[in-house]
Coordinates of C-alpha atoms in Angstrom, one line a residue:
M253 CA 0.0 0.0 0.0
N254 CA 1.4 3.4 -1.0
K255 CA 1.4 6.3 1.5
V256 CA 0.2 9.8 1.4
G257 CA 3.2 12.1 1.5
R258 CA 1.6 14.9 3.5
C259 CA -1.8 14.7 5.1
C260 CA -3.8 17.4 6.9
I261 CA -6.6 17.1 9.4
I262 CA -8.8 20.1 10.2
D263 CA -10.9 19.2 13.2
D264 CA -11.6 20.6 16.7
D265 CA -12.3 17.3 18.4
P266 CA -9.2 15.9 20.1
I267 CA -10.8 12.5 20.6
F268 CA -11.6 12.2 16.9
I269 CA -8.1 13.4 16.0
Y270 CA -6.5 10.9 18.4
G271 CA -8.5 8.0 17.0
T272 CA -7.9 9.0 13.4
K273 CA -4.2 9.3 14.0
R274 CA -4.1 5.8 15.5
I275 CA -5.9 4.3 12.5
M276 CA -3.7 6.2 10.1
K277 CA -0.5 4.9 11.9
E278 CA -1.8 1.3 12.0
T279 CA -2.5 1.4 8.3
D280 CA 0.8 3.3 7.5
F281 CA -1.3 6.0 5.8
Y282 CA 1.0 9.0 5.7
E283 CA 4.6 10.2 5.9
D284 CA 3.8 13.6 7.4
L285 CA 0.7 14.8 9.3
I286 CA -0.4 18.4 10.0
V287 CA -3.4 19.0 12.3
Y288 CA -5.3 22.3 12.7
S289 CA -8.1 22.8 15.2
N290 CA -10.3 25.2 13.1
G291 CA -10.6 26.6 9.6
Q292 CA -8.9 29.9 10.4
E293 CA -5.8 28.2 11.8
A294 CA -5.7 25.9 8.8
L295 CA -5.9 28.8 6.3
E296 CA -3.1 30.6 8.1
G297 CA -1.0 27.4 8.3
L298 CA -1.6 26.5 4.6
D299 CA -0.8 30.0 3.6
Q300 CA 2.5 29.8 5.4
I301 CA 3.3 26.5 3.7
C302 CA 2.7 28.1 0.3
T303 CA 4.8 31.2 1.3
I304 CA 7.9 29.3 2.3
G305 CA 7.6 26.7 -0.5
K306 CA 7.0 23.6 1.6
K307 CA 5.2 20.6 0.2
I308 CA 1.4 21.1 0.2
P309 CA -0.8 18.4 1.6
D310 CA -1.8 15.6 -0.8
V311 CA -5.0 15.0 1.2
I312 CA -7.0 17.3 3.5
F313 CA -9.7 15.8 5.9
L314 CA -12.1 18.6 6.8
D315 CA -14.7 18.7 9.6
L316 CA -17.7 20.9 9.0
N317 CA -18.7 22.0 12.6
M318 CA -15.9 23.9 14.3
P319 CA -15.6 27.1 16.2
I320 CA -14.0 30.3 14.9
M321 CA -14.3 29.2 11.2
D322 CA -16.3 26.2 10.2
G323 CA -15.7 23.8 7.3
W324 CA -17.9 25.7 4.8
E325 CA -16.3 29.0 5.6
F326 CA -12.9 27.4 5.3
L327 CA -13.8 26.0 1.8
D328 CA -15.0 29.4 0.6
Q329 CA -11.8 31.1 1.7
F330 CA -9.6 28.3 0.6
I331 CA -10.9 28.3 -2.9
K332 CA -10.7 32.1 -3.1
L333 CA -7.1 32.3 -1.7
H334 CA -5.5 29.0 -2.7
G335 CA -7.6 27.1 -5.2
D336 CA -5.0 27.1 -7.9
K337 CA -2.0 26.4 -5.7
F338 CA -3.6 23.2 -4.3
Y339 CA -4.7 21.7 -7.6
G340 CA -4.4 18.0 -7.1
T341 CA -5.0 18.0 -3.3
L342 CA -7.8 15.7 -2.4
I343 CA -10.3 17.3 0.1
Y344 CA -12.6 15.0 2.0
I345 CA -15.3 16.2 4.3
L346 CA -15.3 14.2 7.5
S347 CA -18.5 14.8 9.5
S348 CA -20.9 13.2 11.8
S349 CA -23.7 15.1 10.2
V350 CA -26.2 13.2 8.2
N351 CA -28.2 16.3 7.4
P352 CA -29.4 16.1 3.8
R353 CA -28.6 19.8 3.3
D354 CA -25.0 19.2 4.1
L355 CA -24.8 16.2 1.8
E356 CA -26.4 18.3 -1.0
K357 CA -24.3 21.4 -0.3
V358 CA -21.1 19.5 -0.6
K359 CA -21.9 18.9 -4.3
N360 CA -21.5 22.6 -4.9
Y361 CA -17.8 22.4 -4.1
K362 CA -15.8 20.9 -7.0
V363 CA -12.7 20.8 -4.8
V364 CA -14.3 18.3 -2.4
N365 CA -13.6 14.7 -3.4
K366 CA -16.0 12.9 -1.1
Y367 CA -18.1 13.1 2.0
I368 CA -17.1 10.6 4.7
L369 CA -19.2 9.9 7.8
K370 CA -17.2 9.8 11.1
P371 CA -15.5 7.8 12.4
I372 CA -13.0 7.2 9.6
T373 CA -12.2 3.5 8.9
P374 CA -9.2 1.7 7.5
N375 CA -11.4 1.0 4.4
D376 CA -12.0 4.7 4.0
L377 CA -8.3 5.3 4.1
E378 CA -7.7 2.5 1.5
N379 CA -10.2 4.2 -0.8
V380 CA -8.4 7.5 -0.4
L381 CA -5.1 5.9 -1.3
Q382 CA -6.7 4.3 -4.4
T383 CA -8.2 7.6 -5.5
L384 CA -4.8 9.3 -5.0
K385 CA -3.1 6.6 -7.0
T386 CA -5.4 7.1 -9.9
K387 CA -5.0 10.9 -9.8
R388 CA -1.2 10.7 -10.0

């Protein structure tokens, strides 16, 4: 199984982050991991990565419900500021929401690859790797 070079999780739930990191380590999913606790922190961090010329994430896992800046606000700003720089980055919405409006709204964002219900599973990660392999 190939690995993701750089992975990013944007989520405010420390328990979810802990569990996801464990599953990712068990499946040898990534080489490098960045974690941000809200959309604003993520925008600033990703902006800094671009500014200093570091490798951008291959995959971003984004929660929708967060304080300060939620996932929808993050996506709007991300597209406006960084859409062209992150071409090829796979963005996955990771949410516990089964609200049909959220599932419908995600279709309006071409940068979003898929909506995954929490918690993430090893099978979900395998599917991400397969998608990444076909995009390369």
